[in-house]
Amino acid sequence: MSSFIRIQNLSVFYPIYGGLLGRRVGDVKAVNDVSFTIEKGEVLGLVGESGCGKSTLGKAFLRLIEPSKGEIYFDGQEVTKMNADSLRKLRKRMQMIFQDPFSSLNPRMKVGSILAEPFIIHKLCPRSEIEQRVRELLKIVGLRPESYDKYPHEFSGGQRQRIGIARALAVKPDFIVADEPVSALDVSIQSQILNLLKTLQKDFKLTYLFVSHDLNVIRYLCDRVVVMYLGRVMEVLTREQLQNPNHKMHPYTEALISAAPKKHPDHVKKQIALAGDIPSPARPPSGCVFHTRCPEAIDICKTEIPVLENSVACHLRGPRLKMTGGS
Ligand SMILES: Nc1ncnc2c1ncn2[C@@H]1O[C@H](COP(=O)(O)OP(=O)(O)OP(=O)(O)O)[C@@H](O)[C@H]1O
Ligand SMILES: [Mg+2]
């Protein structure tokens, strides 16, 4: 059975121009040969440090950024080959919620008009019904009816994010890319918005790609998580594996977990400090991109790119070494 969404060897490179002639002198390899699937109704987390390519990958799904190589399949259709007309239809089924609820809403438009736009663009209902539909949306995301006549600046950050969520829901999408939807909000508001996203996912049977650098958020919401480092997938974990203290994870995931804030001081296990800074994605290290910071790296890690086998891309954790009893 084919997956609802599949990305295959996807790369997104941003060209770097330089020199007197302004020639292309290199590429920022923001997303580099990434493959994974998302099943219908699944919440897939995407986690990794700042700059590892999460937003780039999220935007590539909707072709808001053009992939350089590879394919994206959505419900049997190849997104990477779609023309403008097919893309417009696709965006009725795929939506994005952005990180920053402040800049993603037009400050000169009232909320009623902001939320009416998708109905007009996608001709979702007769004009006479739009106001009623917008008012229903406001109710679904927990905003007061009088919000209809207000401007974005009259709302708090959490309320603005509710408007962003309402705008994404207007087209009744199947799939939502949520790019750090709570990271710009106060901690007290974060859980309200996460709860809202969770409820909406159940009520409307949505599929999410949920981008976050916060493992606690990922644990709360996601069925599986893709761990990225420097444009590449390090491993894919189920929620059970993520919560199982005996599951042997990728050394990078172990370091991320050890760095995450703990709910209780007793939960602090051994801290794994990663040496050095993240290398530049314009000049990623050879072999495993993580080897320059990996506390367990061996020689092969410097030369051979580990393949994602059994959901982990690591010479030390992969099946081959386990079979040979490798050390
Ligand atoms: N438009 C662009 N042009 C050139 N380079 C870019 C562009 N957008 C992003 N990058 C680079 O691509 C890499 C990945 O960026 P991206 O925004 O996808 O990371 P991220 O994981 O979402 O980070 P964050 O957690 O900070 O949001 C970074 O090195 C970034 O500097
Ligand atoms: Mg980002």
GROMACS .gro file of C-alpha atoms in nm, residues 75-311:
model
  237
   75ASP     CA    1  -0.215   1.105  -0.239
   76GLY     CA    2  -0.078   0.944  -0.555
   77GLN     CA    3   0.004   1.268  -0.738
   78GLU     CA    4   0.356   1.391  -0.801
   79VAL     CA    5   0.366   1.742  -0.652
   80THR     CA    6   0.711   1.809  -0.796
   81LYS     CA    7   0.574   1.782  -1.152
   82MET     CA    8   0.256   1.988  -1.108
   83ASN     CA    9   0.176   2.290  -1.322
   84ALA     CA   10   0.032   2.613  -1.176
   85ASP     CA   11  -0.328   2.499  -1.214
   86SER     CA   12  -0.273   2.165  -1.038
   87LEU     CA   13  -0.075   2.341  -0.768
   88ARG     CA   14  -0.364   2.575  -0.696
   89LYS     CA   15  -0.594   2.277  -0.658
   90LEU     CA   16  -0.337   2.105  -0.439
   91ARG     CA   17  -0.323   2.402  -0.203
   92LYS     CA   18  -0.687   2.341  -0.128
   93ARG     CA   19  -0.575   2.017   0.029
   94MET     CA   20  -0.241   2.127   0.178
   95GLN     CA   21  -0.201   2.427   0.404
   96MET     CA   22   0.071   2.582   0.615
   97ILE     CA   23   0.064   2.739   0.960
   98PHE     CA   24   0.360   2.972   1.008
   99GLN     CA   25   0.594   3.024   1.300
  100ASP     CA   26   0.534   3.393   1.338
  101PRO     CA   27   0.171   3.490   1.390
  102PHE     CA   28   0.273   3.858   1.382
  103SER     CA   29   0.411   3.882   1.032
  104SER     CA   30   0.196   3.621   0.860
  105LEU     CA   31  -0.126   3.828   0.884
  106ASN     CA   32  -0.184   4.140   0.675
  107PRO     CA   33  -0.200   4.425   0.932
  108ARG     CA   34  -0.428   4.636   0.712
  109MET     CA   35  -0.702   4.378   0.678
  110LYS     CA   36  -0.972   4.299   0.931
  111VAL     CA   37  -0.986   3.940   1.049
  112GLY     CA   38  -1.317   3.889   0.868
  113SER     CA   39  -1.150   3.981   0.537
  114ILE     CA   40  -0.835   3.778   0.608
  115LEU     CA   41  -1.044   3.469   0.667
  116ALA     CA   42  -1.275   3.543   0.371
  117GLU     CA   43  -0.981   3.534   0.128
  118PRO     CA   44  -0.944   3.155   0.099
  119PHE     CA   45  -1.319   3.123   0.033
  120ILE     CA   46  -1.289   3.376  -0.251
  121ILE     CA   47  -0.963   3.246  -0.399
  122HIS     CA   48  -1.074   2.884  -0.403
  123LYS     CA   49  -1.443   2.965  -0.476
  124LEU     CA   50  -1.546   2.751  -0.180
  125CYS     CA   51  -1.900   2.883  -0.144
  126PRO     CA   52  -2.132   3.156  -0.277
  127ARG     CA   53  -2.025   3.506  -0.165
  128SER     CA   54  -2.344   3.544   0.038
  129GLU     CA   55  -2.241   3.252   0.260
  130ILE     CA   56  -1.882   3.360   0.326
  131GLU     CA   57  -1.951   3.568   0.637
  132GLN     CA   58  -2.136   3.282   0.802
  133ARG     CA   59  -1.854   3.039   0.715
  134VAL     CA   60  -1.592   3.277   0.856
  135ARG     CA   61  -1.791   3.314   1.178
  136GLU     CA   62  -1.806   2.934   1.207
  137LEU     CA   63  -1.427   2.922   1.167
  138LEU     CA   64  -1.378   3.179   1.444
  139LYS     CA   65  -1.586   2.960   1.673
  140ILE     CA   66  -1.392   2.644   1.581
  141VAL     CA   67  -1.061   2.802   1.681
  142GLY     CA   68  -1.203   2.955   2.000
  143LEU     CA   69  -1.218   3.324   1.902
  144ARG     CA   70  -1.504   3.557   1.997
  145PRO     CA   71  -1.758   3.656   1.728
  146GLU     CA   72  -1.657   4.023   1.758
  147SER     CA   73  -1.307   3.928   1.634
  148TYR     CA   74  -1.459   3.947   1.286
  149ASP     CA   75  -1.434   4.328   1.279
  150LYS     CA   76  -1.094   4.366   1.442
  151TYR     CA   77  -0.743   4.412   1.301
  152PRO     CA   78  -0.457   4.167   1.378
  153HIS     CA   79  -0.279   4.419   1.605
  154GLU     CA   80  -0.577   4.412   1.841
  155PHE     CA   81  -0.503   4.048   1.932
  156SER     CA   82  -0.252   3.874   2.155
  157GLY     CA   83   0.010   3.638   2.005
  158GLY     CA   84  -0.193   3.328   2.093
  159GLN     CA   85  -0.510   3.477   1.944
  160ARG     CA   86  -0.323   3.570   1.627
  161GLN     CA   87  -0.200   3.216   1.594
  162ARG     CA   88  -0.564   3.104   1.624
  163ILE     CA   89  -0.641   3.332   1.329
  164GLY     CA   90  -0.354   3.171   1.134
  165ILE     CA   91  -0.495   2.828   1.217
  166ALA     CA   92  -0.846   2.936   1.113
  167ARG     CA   93  -0.709   3.061   0.781
  168ALA     CA   94  -0.541   2.724   0.719
  169LEU     CA   95  -0.861   2.537   0.808
  170ALA     CA   96  -1.087   2.744   0.580
  171VAL     CA   97  -1.022   2.526   0.276
  172LYS     CA   98  -1.086   2.206   0.477
  173PRO     CA   99  -0.739   2.069   0.402
  174ASP     CA  100  -0.624   1.709   0.446
  175PHE     CA  101  -0.265   1.795   0.527
  176ILE     CA  102  -0.118   2.081   0.729
  177VAL     CA  103   0.247   2.177   0.761
  178ALA     CA  104   0.275   2.351   1.098
  179ASP     CA  105   0.610   2.528   1.114
  180GLU     CA  106   0.695   2.592   1.480
  181PRO     CA  107   0.340   2.716   1.543
  182VAL     CA  108   0.394   2.777   1.914
  183SER     CA  109   0.758   2.878   1.944
  184ALA     CA  110   0.683   3.252   1.924
  185LEU     CA  111   0.425   3.226   2.205
  186ASP     CA  112   0.444   3.246   2.584
  187VAL     CA  113   0.478   2.908   2.749
  188SER     CA  114   0.136   2.949   2.914
  189ILE     CA  115  -0.029   3.002   2.574
  190GLN     CA  116   0.168   2.729   2.399
  191SER     CA  117  -0.028   2.445   2.557
  192GLN     CA  118  -0.363   2.605   2.462
  193ILE     CA  119  -0.260   2.623   2.097
  194LEU     CA  120  -0.114   2.270   2.105
  195ASN     CA  121  -0.437   2.139   2.254
  196LEU     CA  122  -0.634   2.320   1.984
  197LEU     CA  123  -0.417   2.167   1.710
  198LYS     CA  124  -0.458   1.823   1.866
  199THR     CA  125  -0.836   1.856   1.889
  200LEU     CA  126  -0.863   1.984   1.531
  201GLN     CA  127  -0.648   1.697   1.408
  202LYS     CA  128  -0.888   1.444   1.565
  203ASP     CA  129  -1.210   1.625   1.469
  204PHE     CA  130  -1.113   1.682   1.105
  205LYS     CA  131  -0.893   1.371   1.062
  206LEU     CA  132  -0.601   1.591   0.958
  207THR     CA  133  -0.250   1.480   0.872
  208TYR     CA  134   0.023   1.704   1.012
  209LEU     CA  135   0.388   1.765   0.949
  210PHE     CA  136   0.473   1.933   1.275
  211VAL     CA  137   0.800   2.124   1.277
  212SER     CA  138   0.956   2.197   1.613
  213HIS     CA  139   1.291   2.218   1.783
  214ASP     CA  140   1.126   2.128   2.113
  215LEU     CA  141   1.124   1.755   2.188
  216ASN     CA  142   0.867   1.798   2.465
  217VAL     CA  143   0.622   1.944   2.215
  218ILE     CA  144   0.699   1.662   1.971
  219ARG     CA  145   0.642   1.397   2.241
  220TYR     CA  146   0.304   1.547   2.326
  221LEU     CA  147   0.168   1.566   1.974
  222CYS     CA  148   0.345   1.334   1.732
  223ASP     CA  149   0.304   0.969   1.634
  224ARG     CA  150   0.653   0.959   1.481
  225VAL     CA  151   0.939   1.201   1.454
  226VAL     CA  152   1.201   1.266   1.186
  227VAL     CA  153   1.529   1.390   1.335
  228MET     CA  154   1.725   1.619   1.103
  229TYR     CA  155   2.079   1.746   1.120
  230LEU     CA  156   2.243   1.971   0.861
  231GLY     CA  157   1.988   1.897   0.591
  232ARG     CA  158   1.988   1.520   0.640
  233VAL     CA  159   1.766   1.272   0.820
  234MET     CA  160   1.949   1.112   1.111
  235GLU     CA  161   1.664   0.883   1.216
  236VAL     CA  162   1.290   0.831   1.230
  237LEU     CA  163   1.146   0.733   1.568
  238THR     CA  164   0.801   0.624   1.680
  239ARG     CA  165   0.655   0.793   1.986
  240GLU     CA  166   0.709   0.469   2.180
  241GLN     CA  167   1.076   0.457   2.084
  242LEU     CA  168   1.115   0.822   2.178
  243GLN     CA  169   0.969   0.755   2.521
  244ASN     CA  170   1.150   0.427   2.583
  245PRO     CA  171   1.463   0.494   2.791
  246ASN     CA  172   1.610   0.160   2.674
  247HIS     CA  173   1.579   0.233   2.302
  248LYS     CA  174   1.923   0.291   2.152
  249MET     CA  175   1.889   0.612   1.954
  250HIS     CA  176   2.109   0.793   1.707
  251PRO     CA  177   2.391   0.974   1.895
  252TYR     CA  178   2.251   1.306   1.770
  253THR     CA  179   1.902   1.230   1.904
  254GLU     CA  180   2.059   1.127   2.235
  255ALA     CA  181   2.235   1.462   2.252
  256LEU     CA  182   1.914   1.651   2.164
  257ILE     CA  183   1.724   1.466   2.437
  258SER     CA  184   1.991   1.529   2.694
  259ALA     CA  185   1.985   1.900   2.608
  260ALA     CA  186   1.603   1.931   2.627
  261PRO     CA  187   1.462   2.098   2.941
  262LYS     CA  188   1.343   1.832   3.185
  263LYS     CA  189   1.007   1.851   3.359
  264HIS     CA  190   1.167   1.744   3.686
  265PRO     CA  191   1.530   1.777   3.799
  266ASP     CA  192   1.540   1.405   3.892
  267HIS     CA  193   1.487   1.321   3.527
  268VAL     CA  194   1.825   1.457   3.433
  269LYS     CA  195   2.031   1.172   3.303
  270LYS     CA  196   2.382   1.201   3.175
  271GLN     CA  197   2.423   1.529   2.981
  272ILE     CA  198   2.580   1.491   2.639
  273ALA     CA  199   2.747   1.814   2.538
  274LEU     CA  200   2.802   1.844   2.165
  275ALA     CA  201   3.147   1.976   2.082
  276GLY     CA  202   3.181   2.270   1.843
  277ASP     CA  203   2.931   2.460   1.630
  278ILE     CA  204   2.706   2.327   1.359
  279PRO     CA  205   2.915   2.322   1.038
  280SER     CA  206   2.804   2.534   0.745
  281PRO     CA  207   2.545   2.367   0.520
  282ALA     CA  208   2.741   2.520   0.230
  283ARG     CA  209   3.033   2.291   0.318
  284PRO     CA  210   2.885   1.993   0.499
  285PRO     CA  211   3.139   1.745   0.643
  286SER     CA  212   3.221   1.434   0.440
  287GLY     CA  213   3.074   1.097   0.539
  288CYS     CA  214   2.818   1.130   0.816
  289VAL     CA  215   2.749   1.504   0.845
  290PHE     CA  216   2.731   1.464   1.222
  291HIS     CA  217   3.075   1.302   1.263
  292THR     CA  218   3.254   1.628   1.352
  293ARG     CA  219   3.040   1.660   1.665
  294CYS     CA  220   2.957   1.298   1.738
  295PRO     CA  221   3.103   1.169   2.066
  296GLU     CA  222   3.109   0.814   1.926
  297ALA     CA  223   3.243   0.872   1.572
  298ILE     CA  224   3.472   0.605   1.425
  299ASP     CA  225   3.681   0.614   1.106
  300ILE     CA  226   3.411   0.503   0.863
  301CYS     CA  227   3.188   0.792   0.979
  302LYS     CA  228   3.436   1.037   0.825
  303THR     CA  229   3.425   0.886   0.479
  304GLU     CA  230   3.098   0.701   0.417
  305ILE     CA  231   2.753   0.854   0.419
  306PRO     CA  232   2.538   0.623   0.633
  307VAL     CA  233   2.216   0.508   0.463
  308LEU     CA  234   1.884   0.526   0.641
  309GLU     CA  235   1.830   0.160   0.722
  310ASN     CA  236   1.580   0.037   0.981
  311SER     CA  237   1.493   0.403   1.036
   0.00000   0.00000   0.00000
